[in-house]
Coordinates of C-alpha atoms in Angstrom, one line a residue:
X96 CA -23.7 253.3 17.9
X97 CA -22.3 251.0 15.4
X98 CA -20.5 252.7 12.1
X99 CA -20.2 249.7 10.1
X100 CA -16.4 249.7 11.0
X101 CA -14.9 246.9 13.6
X102 CA -12.9 248.0 16.6
X103 CA -9.2 246.2 16.5
X104 CA -8.2 245.6 20.0
X105 CA -5.2 247.6 21.4
X106 CA -2.9 244.2 21.6
X107 CA -3.9 244.1 17.7
X108 CA -2.6 247.7 17.6
X109 CA 0.3 247.0 19.0
X110 CA 1.2 243.5 16.7
X111 CA 2.8 244.4 13.4
X112 CA 1.4 241.1 11.9
X113 CA -2.1 241.9 13.4
X114 CA -2.1 244.9 12.4
X115 CA -1.4 244.2 9.1
X116 CA -3.9 241.2 8.5
X117 CA -6.3 243.6 9.6
X118 CA -5.8 246.2 6.7
X119 CA -5.2 243.5 4.8
X120 CA -8.7 241.8 5.0
X121 CA -10.8 244.0 7.4
X122 CA -11.5 241.0 9.2
X123 CA -11.3 241.6 13.1
X124 CA -10.8 237.7 14.3
X125 CA -8.8 236.7 12.0
X126 CA -6.7 239.5 13.0
X127 CA -7.2 239.0 16.1
X128 CA -6.2 235.3 16.0
X129 CA -3.0 235.5 13.1
X130 CA -0.8 234.6 15.9
X131 CA -2.2 231.5 16.3
X132 CA -4.0 230.7 12.3
X133 CA -0.4 231.7 11.1
X134 CA 2.4 231.8 13.3
X135 CA 2.2 229.0 15.1
X136 CA 1.5 226.7 11.8
X137 CA 4.7 227.9 9.9
X138 CA 6.7 227.6 13.4
X139 CA 5.5 224.1 13.6
X140 CA 6.5 223.6 9.3
X141 CA 9.7 225.1 10.5
X142 CA 10.6 222.5 13.4
X143 CA 9.4 219.3 11.5
X144 CA 11.4 220.9 8.2
X145 CA 14.6 221.5 10.1
X146 CA 14.2 218.4 12.1
X147 CA 13.9 216.4 8.7
X148 CA 17.1 218.6 7.1
X149 CA 19.4 217.7 10.4
X150 CA 18.4 214.0 10.4
X151 CA 19.3 213.8 6.4
X152 CA 22.1 215.4 6.9
X153 CA 23.7 213.1 9.9
X154 CA 22.5 210.0 8.2
X155 CA 24.1 211.0 4.7
X156 CA 27.8 211.6 7.3
X157 CA 26.6 208.0 8.5
X158 CA 26.3 206.2 5.3
X159 CA 29.5 208.1 4.1
X160 CA 31.1 206.9 7.2
X161 CA 30.2 203.3 7.1
X162 CA 30.5 202.8 2.9
X163 CA 34.1 203.9 2.6
X164 CA 34.8 200.7 4.7
X165 CA 35.2 199.0 1.4
X166 CA 38.1 201.0 0.9
X167 CA 41.6 200.4 1.9
X168 CA 42.0 202.4 4.8
X169 CA 39.3 202.0 7.2
X170 CA 37.9 205.3 9.5
X171 CA 39.4 205.8 12.6
X172 CA 35.9 205.3 14.2
X173 CA 34.9 202.3 12.7
X174 CA 38.4 200.4 13.9
X175 CA 38.6 198.2 16.4
X176 CA 40.7 199.2 19.3
X177 CA 43.4 197.1 18.7
X178 CA 44.0 198.4 14.8
X179 CA 43.9 202.3 16.3
X180 CA 47.0 201.6 18.8
X181 CA 48.9 199.1 16.5
X182 CA 50.7 199.7 13.6
X183 CA 49.3 196.2 10.9
X184 CA 52.0 194.6 8.9
X185 CA 52.4 195.0 6.1
X186 CA 51.1 191.8 5.0
X187 CA 47.9 192.1 6.8
X188 CA 47.3 196.1 5.5
X189 CA 47.4 195.1 1.4
X190 CA 44.9 192.2 2.3
X191 CA 41.6 192.2 0.9
X192 CA 39.1 193.7 3.5
X193 CA 36.9 190.5 4.5
X194 CA 33.2 190.4 3.8
X195 CA 32.0 190.5 7.7
X196 CA 33.7 193.8 8.0
X197 CA 31.1 195.3 5.3
X198 CA 28.8 193.9 7.1
X199 CA 29.0 195.0 10.6
X200 CA 30.0 198.4 9.2
X201 CA 26.6 198.2 7.8
X202 CA 25.1 196.9 11.4
X203 CA 26.9 199.8 13.3
X204 CA 25.5 202.1 10.4
X205 CA 21.8 200.6 11.1
X206 CA 22.2 201.3 14.8
X207 CA 23.5 204.7 14.4
X208 CA 20.6 205.9 11.7
X209 CA 18.1 204.2 13.7
X210 CA 19.5 206.3 17.1
X211 CA 20.0 209.5 15.2
X212 CA 16.1 209.5 14.2
X213 CA 15.1 208.7 16.8
X214 CA 16.6 211.5 19.2
X215 CA 15.5 214.1 16.4
X216 CA 12.6 213.3 15.8
X217 CA 11.4 213.2 19.6
X218 CA 13.0 216.5 19.9
X219 CA 11.1 218.4 17.4
X220 CA 8.0 216.4 18.7
X221 CA 9.2 218.0 22.3
X222 CA 9.2 221.6 20.5
X223 CA 5.8 220.9 18.6
X224 CA 3.8 220.2 21.8
X225 CA 5.8 223.4 23.5
X226 CA 4.2 225.2 20.5
X227 CA 0.8 223.8 21.0
X228 CA 0.8 224.7 24.4
X229 CA 1.1 221.7 26.2
X230 CA 3.0 221.6 29.8
X231 CA 5.9 219.4 29.1
X232 CA 6.7 219.4 32.9
X233 CA 4.6 216.8 34.1
X234 CA 5.1 215.0 30.7
X235 CA 9.0 214.7 31.3
X236 CA 8.6 213.5 34.5
X237 CA 6.2 210.8 33.7
X238 CA 8.4 209.9 31.0
X239 CA 11.5 209.6 33.0
X240 CA 8.8 207.2 35.9
X241 CA 8.4 204.9 32.9
X242 CA 11.7 204.7 32.0
X243 CA 13.0 203.7 35.2
X244 CA 10.4 201.2 35.3
X245 CA 11.2 199.7 31.8
X246 CA 14.5 199.8 32.8
X247 CA 14.6 197.4 35.9
X248 CA 12.1 195.3 33.8
X249 CA 14.2 194.7 30.8
X250 CA 17.5 194.6 32.5
X251 CA 18.2 191.7 30.3
X252 CA 17.5 193.2 27.2
X253 CA 19.5 196.4 27.4
X254 CA 22.3 194.3 29.0
X255 CA 22.0 192.6 25.2
X256 CA 21.9 195.7 23.8
X257 CA 25.0 197.2 25.1
X258 CA 26.8 193.8 24.7
X259 CA 25.9 193.7 20.9
X260 CA 26.9 197.3 20.3
X261 CA 30.1 196.9 22.0
X262 CA 31.1 193.6 20.2
X263 CA 30.0 195.5 16.8
X264 CA 32.3 198.6 17.9
X265 CA 35.4 196.2 18.7
X266 CA 35.0 193.8 15.7
X267 CA 34.8 191.0 18.3
X268 CA 33.7 188.3 15.5
X269 CA 31.4 188.6 12.4
X270 CA 29.9 186.7 9.8
X271 CA 32.0 183.4 8.6
X272 CA 34.3 183.2 12.0
X273 CA 35.4 180.2 14.0
X274 CA 34.8 180.8 17.6
X275 CA 34.8 179.2 20.6
X276 CA 31.6 181.2 22.9
X277 CA 32.1 178.9 25.8
X278 CA 29.3 176.5 25.2
X279 CA 28.9 177.0 21.6
X280 CA 31.6 176.5 19.5
X281 CA 31.2 176.7 15.7
X282 CA 30.8 178.9 12.5
X283 CA 29.1 182.5 12.9
X284 CA 26.0 182.5 10.8
X285 CA 24.3 185.7 12.0
X286 CA 25.7 188.3 14.1
X287 CA 22.8 191.1 15.9
X288 CA 22.4 193.3 18.5
X289 CA 20.6 190.9 20.5
X290 CA 21.3 187.5 19.7
X291 CA 24.3 185.8 17.9
X292 CA 23.9 182.5 15.7
X293 CA 26.7 179.6 16.3
X294 CA 26.4 176.5 14.3
X295 CA 28.8 173.4 15.5
X296 CA 30.7 171.0 13.3
X297 CA 27.3 168.7 14.1
X298 CA 24.6 171.5 12.6
X299 CA 23.2 172.3 15.6
X300 CA 22.4 176.0 15.7
X301 CA 23.1 177.8 18.6
X302 CA 21.2 181.1 19.8
X303 CA 23.0 183.2 22.4
X304 CA 22.3 186.1 24.0
X305 CA 25.0 188.5 23.3
X306 CA 24.9 189.8 27.2
X307 CA 25.7 186.4 28.2
X308 CA 29.2 185.8 26.3
X309 CA 31.6 186.8 28.8
X310 CA 34.5 185.5 26.6
X311 CA 35.1 185.2 22.8
X312 CA 37.7 182.6 21.1
X313 CA 38.2 183.5 17.2
X314 CA 39.9 181.5 15.1
X315 CA 39.4 183.8 11.9
X316 CA 40.6 186.5 13.0
X317 CA 44.2 188.0 12.0
X318 CA 47.4 185.4 11.8
X319 CA 47.2 182.0 12.9
X320 CA 49.7 179.6 14.0
X321 CA 50.0 175.8 12.9
X322 CA 51.9 173.8 14.5
X323 CA 52.7 169.8 13.8
X324 CA 54.5 167.3 15.5
X325 CA 55.8 164.4 13.9
X326 CA 57.3 161.3 16.2
X327 CA 60.3 159.9 14.3
X328 CA 61.4 157.3 17.0
X329 CA 64.9 156.5 17.8
X330 CA 66.6 157.6 14.3
X331 CA 69.0 160.8 14.2
X332 CA 67.0 163.6 15.1
X333 CA 69.4 166.3 13.3
X334 CA 68.7 164.2 10.0
X335 CA 65.2 164.2 10.5
X336 CA 65.1 167.9 11.6
X337 CA 67.1 168.8 8.1
X338 CA 65.0 166.6 6.4
X339 CA 61.6 168.6 7.7
X340 CA 63.0 171.5 7.5
X341 CA 63.7 171.2 4.0
X342 CA 60.4 170.5 2.9
X343 CA 58.7 173.1 5.0
X344 CA 60.3 175.4 3.3
X345 CA 60.1 174.1 -0.4
X346 CA 56.1 174.5 0.4
X347 CA 56.5 177.7 1.5
X348 CA 58.2 178.7 -1.9
X349 CA 55.9 177.7 -3.8
X350 CA 53.5 180.6 -6.0
X351 CA 50.2 178.8 -5.0
X352 CA 51.0 178.5 -0.9
X353 CA 53.7 182.1 -1.0
X354 CA 50.5 183.9 0.0
X355 CA 49.5 182.0 2.8
X356 CA 52.2 181.9 4.7
X357 CA 53.2 185.3 6.8
X358 CA 56.7 183.4 7.9
X359 CA 59.1 181.0 6.7
X360 CA 58.0 177.9 8.6
X361 CA 60.5 176.3 11.2
X362 CA 61.6 173.2 12.5
X363 CA 62.2 173.9 15.8
X364 CA 63.4 170.6 17.3
X365 CA 63.0 168.4 19.6
X366 CA 59.9 168.8 21.2
X367 CA 59.3 165.9 23.8
X368 CA 60.8 162.5 24.2
X369 CA 58.1 159.4 25.2
X370 CA 58.6 155.7 25.1
X371 CA 58.6 155.4 21.4
X372 CA 61.6 158.4 21.1
X373 CA 61.5 161.7 20.0
X374 CA 58.7 164.0 18.8
X375 CA 59.8 167.1 16.6
X376 CA 57.7 170.1 16.6
X377 CA 57.2 172.2 13.0
X378 CA 55.0 175.5 13.5
X379 CA 54.2 178.2 10.0
X380 CA 52.6 181.4 10.6
X381 CA 49.7 181.7 8.1
X382 CA 46.8 183.7 7.3
X383 CA 43.4 183.0 9.3
X384 CA 41.9 181.7 6.1
X385 CA 44.7 179.7 4.9
X386 CA 45.5 178.1 7.6
X387 CA 43.9 174.4 7.6
X388 CA 44.9 174.4 3.6
X389 CA 48.6 175.0 5.4
X390 CA 48.2 172.6 8.1
X391 CA 46.7 169.9 5.8
X392 CA 49.5 170.2 2.7
X393 CA 52.4 171.0 5.7
X394 CA 51.2 167.3 6.9
X395 CA 51.2 165.7 3.6
X396 CA 54.4 167.2 2.7
X397 CA 56.1 166.4 6.2
X398 CA 55.5 162.8 5.5
X399 CA 56.7 162.4 2.5
X400 CA 59.8 163.9 2.9
X401 CA 60.6 161.2 6.0
X402 CA 59.3 158.4 3.4
X403 CA 62.0 159.9 0.7
X404 CA 64.7 159.9 2.9
X405 CA 64.1 156.6 4.4
X406 CA 63.7 157.5 7.8
X407 CA 59.7 156.3 7.8
X408 CA 61.5 152.6 7.6
X409 CA 64.1 153.2 10.0
X410 CA 61.0 155.1 12.7
X411 CA 59.3 151.3 12.3
X412 CA 62.2 149.4 12.3
X413 CA 63.2 151.3 15.7
X414 CA 59.1 150.8 17.0
X415 CA 59.4 147.1 16.4
X416 CA 62.6 146.0 18.2
X417 CA 62.2 142.5 19.5
X418 CA 62.0 142.4 23.2
X419 CA 61.9 139.6 25.8
X420 CA 59.1 138.2 26.8
X421 CA 60.8 136.7 30.2
X422 CA 62.0 140.2 32.5
X423 CA 66.1 140.3 32.8
X424 CA 67.3 139.0 36.0
X425 CA 68.4 141.9 39.1
X426 CA 72.3 141.1 39.6
X427 CA 72.4 139.0 43.1
X428 CA 68.9 137.0 42.1
X429 CA 68.4 133.1 41.5
X430 CA 65.8 132.4 38.7
X431 CA 62.5 130.9 39.7
X432 CA 62.4 127.6 38.5
X433 CA 59.2 126.0 40.6
X434 CA 57.4 126.1 37.9
X435 CA 54.2 128.3 39.7
X436 CA 53.6 131.7 38.7
X437 CA 55.8 134.8 39.8
X438 CA 54.3 137.2 42.3
X439 CA 55.0 138.5 46.0
X440 CA 53.8 135.9 48.7

């Protein structure tokens, strides 16, 4: 006989939450479904909140790590391998961090933040699906099969992305660098995880997939060497060397160009001998940005020094010595007076 009081199941009697809901509301179906209506939503909400908190903390750590590259000291994680293993020269340590390093740090930070977001929310989604009662075994197996299929179908894309990531981590080149990538030689305009664009000297914009780059010649990284060869004819090489060395050192001592030289320039002497005389080589170690300026100015100063010292006139005279139009006679032979053209018969 029904007495107006609902019966509570044995499972609900043994459950603290179910008993508490039934005592507070007196509704049997709500008490029996308290786990589904209260506990599961709270667990799902907790999973989402914890995932967002972890994502925020990791993004903040990555942002702090990448933004610190604007300071004089760079985090070891973002330093290129060559900078971790070798101490940089004092002149290089005091230089202003280039703009491309900031762009590189931002690119790495963007990639890391995207990777963290994907991993955290993927795991959160799996936990939520487990709370909703989905069987994750077949789902994970299907995802593995799809991943293998995509891996085979998009090998070139994965190769480009991995190559681009390592290129950024190793700081092989950046925006504004003058590079030699094989078929494309010019200035880097954009750097991405998949494609790098280079503008050559004729204005052609090259799109190079990162996975296809097998060698990189960077002309704008670190220091550069200026090499100038000047022919001096048959004048005194020691005198010409002294004049050139004095002019090169005078240029390096000027405040306007002093910061562009990493080492004092040197005239190493006669580099080679040609039919027109000796060739003297001058070398100078400069900053990468200052190499074109130093090369043009040093070439001008060396030319002016030769003209001022009067060596240029002697070089021109030695090259214009009068020569006989008739080849000299070989000892023991007689001149050909027949009037016929010479030549073997």
